[in-house]
Tab-separated table of C-alpha atoms in Angstrom:
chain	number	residue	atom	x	y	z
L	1	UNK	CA	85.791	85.800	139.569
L	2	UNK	CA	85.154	89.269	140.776
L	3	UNK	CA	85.752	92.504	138.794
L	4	UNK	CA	89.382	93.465	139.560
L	5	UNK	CA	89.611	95.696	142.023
L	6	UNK	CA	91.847	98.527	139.949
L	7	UNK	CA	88.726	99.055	138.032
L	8	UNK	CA	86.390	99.909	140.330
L	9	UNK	CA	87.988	103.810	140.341
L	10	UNK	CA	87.652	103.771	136.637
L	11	UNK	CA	84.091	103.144	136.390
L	12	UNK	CA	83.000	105.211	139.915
L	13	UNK	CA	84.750	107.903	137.790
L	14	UNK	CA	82.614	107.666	134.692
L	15	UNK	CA	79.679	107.143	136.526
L	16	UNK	CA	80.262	110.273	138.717
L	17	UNK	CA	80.586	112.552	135.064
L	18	UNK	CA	78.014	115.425	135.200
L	19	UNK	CA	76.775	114.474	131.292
L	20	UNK	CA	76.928	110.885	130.181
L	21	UNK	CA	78.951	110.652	126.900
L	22	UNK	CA	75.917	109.964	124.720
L	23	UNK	CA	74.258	112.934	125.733
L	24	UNK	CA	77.327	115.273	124.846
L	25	UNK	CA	78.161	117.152	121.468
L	26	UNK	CA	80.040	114.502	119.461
L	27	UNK	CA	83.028	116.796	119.297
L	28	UNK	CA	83.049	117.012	123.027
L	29	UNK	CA	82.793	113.262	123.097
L	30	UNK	CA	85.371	112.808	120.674
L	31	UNK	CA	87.967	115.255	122.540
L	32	UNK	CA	87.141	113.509	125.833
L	33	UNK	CA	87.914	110.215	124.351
L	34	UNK	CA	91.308	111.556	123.382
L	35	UNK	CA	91.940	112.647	126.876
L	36	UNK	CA	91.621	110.155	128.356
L	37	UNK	CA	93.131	107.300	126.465
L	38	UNK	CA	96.212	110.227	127.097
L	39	UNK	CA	95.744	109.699	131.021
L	40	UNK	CA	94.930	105.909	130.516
L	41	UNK	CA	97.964	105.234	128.074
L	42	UNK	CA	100.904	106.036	129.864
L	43	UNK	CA	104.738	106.489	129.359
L	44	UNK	CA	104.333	105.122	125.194
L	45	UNK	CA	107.080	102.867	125.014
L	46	UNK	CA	109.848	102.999	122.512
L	47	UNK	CA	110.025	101.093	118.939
L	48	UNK	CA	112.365	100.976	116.147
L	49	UNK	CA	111.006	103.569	114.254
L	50	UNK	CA	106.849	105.929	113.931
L	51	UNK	CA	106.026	107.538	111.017
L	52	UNK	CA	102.406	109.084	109.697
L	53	UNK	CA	101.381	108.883	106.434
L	54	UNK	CA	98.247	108.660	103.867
L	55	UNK	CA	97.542	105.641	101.484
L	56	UNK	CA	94.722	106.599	99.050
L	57	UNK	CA	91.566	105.045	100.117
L	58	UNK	CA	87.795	104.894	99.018
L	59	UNK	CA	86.511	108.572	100.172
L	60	UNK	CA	89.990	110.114	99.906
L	61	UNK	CA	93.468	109.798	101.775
L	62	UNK	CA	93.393	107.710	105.107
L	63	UNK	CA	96.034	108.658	107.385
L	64	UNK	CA	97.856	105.847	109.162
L	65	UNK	CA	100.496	105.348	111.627
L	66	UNK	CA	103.178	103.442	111.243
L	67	UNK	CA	105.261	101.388	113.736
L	68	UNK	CA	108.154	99.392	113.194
L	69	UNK	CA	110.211	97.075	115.863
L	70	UNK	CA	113.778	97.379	116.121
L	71	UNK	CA	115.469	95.200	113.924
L	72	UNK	CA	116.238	94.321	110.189
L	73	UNK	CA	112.972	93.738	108.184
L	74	UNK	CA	111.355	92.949	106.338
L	75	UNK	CA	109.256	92.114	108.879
L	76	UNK	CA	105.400	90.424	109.595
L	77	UNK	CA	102.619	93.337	109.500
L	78	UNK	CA	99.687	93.840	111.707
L	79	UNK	CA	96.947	95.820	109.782
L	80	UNK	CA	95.351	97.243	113.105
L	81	UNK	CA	92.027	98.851	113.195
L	82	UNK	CA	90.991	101.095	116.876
L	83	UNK	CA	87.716	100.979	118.533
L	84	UNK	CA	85.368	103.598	119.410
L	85	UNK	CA	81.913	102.347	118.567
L	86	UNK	CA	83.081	103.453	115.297
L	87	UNK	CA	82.043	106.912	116.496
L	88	UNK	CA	85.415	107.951	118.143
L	89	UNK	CA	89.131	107.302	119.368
L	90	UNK	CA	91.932	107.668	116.660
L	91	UNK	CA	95.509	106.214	115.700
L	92	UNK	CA	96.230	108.869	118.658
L	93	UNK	CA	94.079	106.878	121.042
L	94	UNK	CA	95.329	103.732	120.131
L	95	UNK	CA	99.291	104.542	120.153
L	96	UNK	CA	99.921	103.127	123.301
L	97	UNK	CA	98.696	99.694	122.220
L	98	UNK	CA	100.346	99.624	119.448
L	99	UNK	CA	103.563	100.047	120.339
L	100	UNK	CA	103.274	97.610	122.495
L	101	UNK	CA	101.749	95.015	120.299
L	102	UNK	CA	104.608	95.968	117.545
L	103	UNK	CA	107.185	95.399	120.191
L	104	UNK	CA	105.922	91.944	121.511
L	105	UNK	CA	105.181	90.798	118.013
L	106	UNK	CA	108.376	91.841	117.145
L	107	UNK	CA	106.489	92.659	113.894
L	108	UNK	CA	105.359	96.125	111.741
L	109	UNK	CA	102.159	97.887	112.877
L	110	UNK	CA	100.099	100.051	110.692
L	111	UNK	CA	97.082	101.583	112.362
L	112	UNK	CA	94.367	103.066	110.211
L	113	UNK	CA	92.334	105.880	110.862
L	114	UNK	CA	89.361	105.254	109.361
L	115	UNK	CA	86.501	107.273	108.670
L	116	UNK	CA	83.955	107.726	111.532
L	117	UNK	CA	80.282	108.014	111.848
L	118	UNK	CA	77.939	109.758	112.042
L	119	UNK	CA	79.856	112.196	109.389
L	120	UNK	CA	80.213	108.390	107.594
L	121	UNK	CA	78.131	106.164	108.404
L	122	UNK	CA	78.177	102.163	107.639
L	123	UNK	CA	80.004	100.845	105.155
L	124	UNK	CA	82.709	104.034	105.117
L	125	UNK	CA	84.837	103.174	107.788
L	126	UNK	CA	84.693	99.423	106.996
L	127	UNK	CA	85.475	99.956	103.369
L	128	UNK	CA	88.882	102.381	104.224
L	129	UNK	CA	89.397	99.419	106.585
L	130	UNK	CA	89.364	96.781	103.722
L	131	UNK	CA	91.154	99.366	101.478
L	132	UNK	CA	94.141	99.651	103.977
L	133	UNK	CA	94.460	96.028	104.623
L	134	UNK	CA	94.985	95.766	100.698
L	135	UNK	CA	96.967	98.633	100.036
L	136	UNK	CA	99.305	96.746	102.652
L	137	UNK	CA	99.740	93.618	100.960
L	138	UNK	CA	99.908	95.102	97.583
L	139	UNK	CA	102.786	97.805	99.090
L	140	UNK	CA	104.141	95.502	102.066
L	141	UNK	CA	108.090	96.262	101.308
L	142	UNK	CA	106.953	100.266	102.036
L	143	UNK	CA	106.291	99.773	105.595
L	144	UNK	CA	109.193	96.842	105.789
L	145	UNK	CA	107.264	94.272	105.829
L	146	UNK	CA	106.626	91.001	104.264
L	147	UNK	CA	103.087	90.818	101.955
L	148	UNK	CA	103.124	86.897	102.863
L	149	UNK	CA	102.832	88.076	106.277
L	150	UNK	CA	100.084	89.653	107.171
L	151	UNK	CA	97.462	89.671	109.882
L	152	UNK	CA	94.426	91.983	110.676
L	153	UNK	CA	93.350	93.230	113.888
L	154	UNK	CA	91.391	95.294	116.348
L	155	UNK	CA	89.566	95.990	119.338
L	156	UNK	CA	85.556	95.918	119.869
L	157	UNK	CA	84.341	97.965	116.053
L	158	UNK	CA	87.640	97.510	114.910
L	159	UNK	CA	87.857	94.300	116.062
L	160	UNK	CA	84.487	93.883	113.592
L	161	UNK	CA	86.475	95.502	110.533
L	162	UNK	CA	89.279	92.896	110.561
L	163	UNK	CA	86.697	90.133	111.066
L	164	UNK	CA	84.743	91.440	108.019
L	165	UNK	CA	87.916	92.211	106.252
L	166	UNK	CA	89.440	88.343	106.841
L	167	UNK	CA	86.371	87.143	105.454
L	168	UNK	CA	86.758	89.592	102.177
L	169	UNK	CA	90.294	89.029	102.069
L	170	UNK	CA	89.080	85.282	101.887
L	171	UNK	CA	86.872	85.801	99.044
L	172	UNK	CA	89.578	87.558	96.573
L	173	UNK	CA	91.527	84.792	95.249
L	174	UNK	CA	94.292	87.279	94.034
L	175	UNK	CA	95.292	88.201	97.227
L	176	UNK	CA	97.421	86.262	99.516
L	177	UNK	CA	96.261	84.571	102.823
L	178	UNK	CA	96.046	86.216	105.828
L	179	UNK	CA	98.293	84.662	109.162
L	180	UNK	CA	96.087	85.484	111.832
L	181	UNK	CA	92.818	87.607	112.529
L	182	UNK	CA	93.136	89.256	115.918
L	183	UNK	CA	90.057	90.120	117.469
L	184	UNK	CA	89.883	91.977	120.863
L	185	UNK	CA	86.396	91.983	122.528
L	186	UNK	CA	84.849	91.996	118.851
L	187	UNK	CA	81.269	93.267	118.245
L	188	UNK	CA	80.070	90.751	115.846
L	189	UNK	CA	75.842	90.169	115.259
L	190	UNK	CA	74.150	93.344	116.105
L	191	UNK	CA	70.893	91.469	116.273
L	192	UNK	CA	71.317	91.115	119.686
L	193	UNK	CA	70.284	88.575	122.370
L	194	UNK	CA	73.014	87.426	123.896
L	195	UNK	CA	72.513	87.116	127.460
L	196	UNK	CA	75.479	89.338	128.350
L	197	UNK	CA	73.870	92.260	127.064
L	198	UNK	CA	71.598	92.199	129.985
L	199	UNK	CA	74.110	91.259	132.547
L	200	UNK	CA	76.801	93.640	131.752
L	201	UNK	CA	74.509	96.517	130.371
L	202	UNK	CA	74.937	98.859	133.498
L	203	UNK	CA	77.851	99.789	135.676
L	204	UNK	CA	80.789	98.335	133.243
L	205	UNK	CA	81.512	101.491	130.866
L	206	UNK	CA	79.973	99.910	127.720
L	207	UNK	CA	76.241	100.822	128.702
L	208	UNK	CA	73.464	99.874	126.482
L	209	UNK	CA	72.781	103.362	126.126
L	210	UNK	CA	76.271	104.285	124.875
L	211	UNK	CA	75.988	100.978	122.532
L	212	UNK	CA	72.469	102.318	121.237
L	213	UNK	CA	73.862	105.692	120.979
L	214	UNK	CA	77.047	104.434	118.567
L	215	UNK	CA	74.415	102.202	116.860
L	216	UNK	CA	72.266	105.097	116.069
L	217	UNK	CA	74.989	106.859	114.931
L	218	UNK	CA	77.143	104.514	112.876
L	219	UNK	CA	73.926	102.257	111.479
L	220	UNK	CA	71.173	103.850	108.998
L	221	UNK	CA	67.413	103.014	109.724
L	222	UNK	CA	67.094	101.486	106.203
L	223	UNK	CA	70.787	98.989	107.012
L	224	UNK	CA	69.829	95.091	107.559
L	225	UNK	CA	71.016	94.111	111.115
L	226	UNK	CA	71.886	90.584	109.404
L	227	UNK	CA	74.080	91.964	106.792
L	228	UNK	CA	77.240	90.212	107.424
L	229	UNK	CA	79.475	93.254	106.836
L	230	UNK	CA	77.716	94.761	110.315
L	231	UNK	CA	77.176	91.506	111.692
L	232	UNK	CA	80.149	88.600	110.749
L	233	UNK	CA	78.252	85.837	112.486
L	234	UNK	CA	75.483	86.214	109.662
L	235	UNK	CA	77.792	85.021	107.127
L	236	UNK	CA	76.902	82.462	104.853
L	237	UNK	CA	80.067	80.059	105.682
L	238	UNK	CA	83.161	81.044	107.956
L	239	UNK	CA	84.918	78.274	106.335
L	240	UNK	CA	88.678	78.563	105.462
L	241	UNK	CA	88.907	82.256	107.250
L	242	UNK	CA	92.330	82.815	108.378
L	243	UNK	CA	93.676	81.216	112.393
L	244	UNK	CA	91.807	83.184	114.945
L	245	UNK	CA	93.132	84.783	118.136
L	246	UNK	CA	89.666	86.079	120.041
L	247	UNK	CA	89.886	87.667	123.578
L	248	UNK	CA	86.736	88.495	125.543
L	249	UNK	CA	86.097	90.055	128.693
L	250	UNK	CA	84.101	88.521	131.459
L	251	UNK	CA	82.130	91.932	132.317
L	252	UNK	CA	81.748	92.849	128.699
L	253	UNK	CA	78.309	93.012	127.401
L	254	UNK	CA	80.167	91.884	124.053
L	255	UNK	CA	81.033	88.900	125.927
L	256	UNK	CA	78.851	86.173	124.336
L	257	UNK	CA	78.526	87.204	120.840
L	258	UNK	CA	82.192	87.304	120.828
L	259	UNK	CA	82.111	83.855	122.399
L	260	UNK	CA	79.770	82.627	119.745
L	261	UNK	CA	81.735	83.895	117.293
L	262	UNK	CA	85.121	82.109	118.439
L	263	UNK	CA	83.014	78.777	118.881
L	264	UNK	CA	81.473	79.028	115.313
L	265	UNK	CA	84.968	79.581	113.698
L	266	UNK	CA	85.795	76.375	115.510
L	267	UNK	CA	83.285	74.835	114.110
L	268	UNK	CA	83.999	75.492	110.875
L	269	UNK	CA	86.990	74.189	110.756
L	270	UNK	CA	89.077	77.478	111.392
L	271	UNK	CA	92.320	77.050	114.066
L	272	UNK	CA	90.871	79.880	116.991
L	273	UNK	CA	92.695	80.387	119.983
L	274	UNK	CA	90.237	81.952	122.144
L	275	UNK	CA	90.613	83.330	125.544
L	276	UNK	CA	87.693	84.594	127.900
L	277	UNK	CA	89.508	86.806	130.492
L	278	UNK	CA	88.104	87.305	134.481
L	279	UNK	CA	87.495	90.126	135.834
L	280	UNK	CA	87.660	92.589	133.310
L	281	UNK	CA	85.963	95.324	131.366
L	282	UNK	CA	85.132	96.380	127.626
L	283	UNK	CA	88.140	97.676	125.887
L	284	UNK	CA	90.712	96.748	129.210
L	285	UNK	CA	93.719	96.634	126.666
L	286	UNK	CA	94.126	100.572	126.890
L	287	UNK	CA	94.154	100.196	130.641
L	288	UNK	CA	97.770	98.754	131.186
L	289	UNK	CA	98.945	101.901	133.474
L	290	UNK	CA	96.386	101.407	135.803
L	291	UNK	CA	95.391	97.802	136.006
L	292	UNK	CA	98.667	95.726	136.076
L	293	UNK	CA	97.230	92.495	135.329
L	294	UNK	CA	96.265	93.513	131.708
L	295	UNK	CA	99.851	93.497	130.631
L	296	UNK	CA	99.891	90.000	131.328
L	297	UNK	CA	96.906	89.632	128.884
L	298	UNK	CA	98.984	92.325	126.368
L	299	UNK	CA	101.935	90.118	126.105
L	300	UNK	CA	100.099	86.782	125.730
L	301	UNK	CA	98.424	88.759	122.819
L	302	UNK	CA	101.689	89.854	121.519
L	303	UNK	CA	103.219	86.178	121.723
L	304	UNK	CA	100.369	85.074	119.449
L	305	UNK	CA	101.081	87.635	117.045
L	306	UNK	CA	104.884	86.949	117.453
L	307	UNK	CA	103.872	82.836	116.275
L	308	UNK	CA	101.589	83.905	113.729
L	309	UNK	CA	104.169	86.398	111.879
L	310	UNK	CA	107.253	84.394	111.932
């Protein structure tokens, strides 16, 4: 089908911006990112109960957010990690979606805010990813939740960390199984050649410039491109990983790697649920106060989270 109509003012918008975002000061990036996931967001919808806090981490405290739903726990946790090319956006960026994913899977939400590049580059943010997803399990009844219920999730990079942290979590015998990896749009083999690359390259925010700009900054020259911890699809087996939820976007240049990924979990014998949505953009979850039909895509996300977690 056709792009949706709602986000044709989006993009003529970013298009129409005097300096492209890769071309700005990465504080001035940053600080536009976090205006306009404020104008994108919306009215932030009401849970049980918010509260910041630090859990100690690799390189230091990581701050994290934590939502719970209304209710007696202890309750199911999503370990949620935000996008940004792992360049920019925040737990601030991200609040809107969470709330909303902690009140339609009726479950605990901790969101992570990792470190970024290119102050950290790869494997920082990934390893405070990893850390938090552990420090959850091994401190579950803190947040009110349930170590036996756990899942991991993200959008586009942090959609990457909870893929690369399901297969870790995998690997670590001590630690309990994971219920679900969520991945949103997921960047997952940065070796490129997927077709959609091409097709959705220009005019769909997610430009290849902007992807070679976060790759530039996030990746060092001397990193391996087929190192599974940047690229999940280069791992040796995906065998036994925990159920997959995988949503992609049919304008996405993310599109078919994500596909690829969803279809290889299949194949290895992993349950994936895996839903290729028309019409729609890179990172459209944030854009539920704009484009209505994305809450219909929010709340079939939130039902599979809601399953998973019980």
């Amino acid at each position: 089908m056709p792009l949706l109509s709602s986000f044709r003012g989006i993009l003529d918008a970013v298009a129409s911006a005097p300096t492209p975002l890769w071309e700005l000061p990465i504080a001035e990036a940053r600080r536009n990112a976090e205006v306009g996931a404020a104008f994108l967001g919306g009215e932030p919808e009401h849970v049980g109960l918010v509260r910041d806090r630090t859990i100690p981490g690799p390189g230091g405290p990581i701050s994290v957010r934590v939502y719970q739903p209304d209710g007696y726990g202890p309750h199911g946790v999503l370990v949620y990690f935000h996008g940004g090319g792992y360049v920019m956006c925040s737990i601030d960026t991200h609040d809107t979606l969470c709330r909303q994913l902690c009140n339609r899977g009726r479950c605990v939400v901790v969101s992570v805010d990792y470190r970024l590049a290119p102050e950290h580059p790869f494997p920082a943010g990934l390893d405070d990813a990893i850390a938090a997803m552990q420090w959850v399990q091994d401190n579950a009844a803190e947040v009110n939740g349930d170590r036996s219920r756990v899942a991991v999730g993200g959008d586009s990079a942090g959609a990457n960390f909870a893929a690369v942290a399901a297969i870790v979590n995998r690997d670590d015998s001590r630690r309990p199984g994971l219920r679900l990896q969520l991945l949103l749009y997921p960047g997952t083999d940065r070796r490129g050649g997927y077709a959609s690359l091409v097709e959705n390259g220009e005019g769909y925010l997610l430009s290849t410039a902007m992807r070679q700009w976060f790759g530039r900054l996030y990746i060092l020259a001397t990193a391996d491109l087929a190192d599974w911890r940047l690229s999940p699809m280069c791992a040796a087996t995906l065998d036994e990983l925990a159920p997959a939820h995988v949503v992609t976007a049919e304008f996405d240049p993310l599109r078919d790697e994500g596909d690829a990924y969803a279809e290889r979990l299949a194949s290895s014998g992993v349950p994936v649920e895996h839903r290729r949505v028309s019409g729609m953009i890179h990172g459209f979850m944030q854009y539920g106060s704009l484009v209505p039909e994305v809450m219909t895509e929010i709340d079939l996300v939130g039902a599979r989270l809601r399953k998973a977690l019980a």
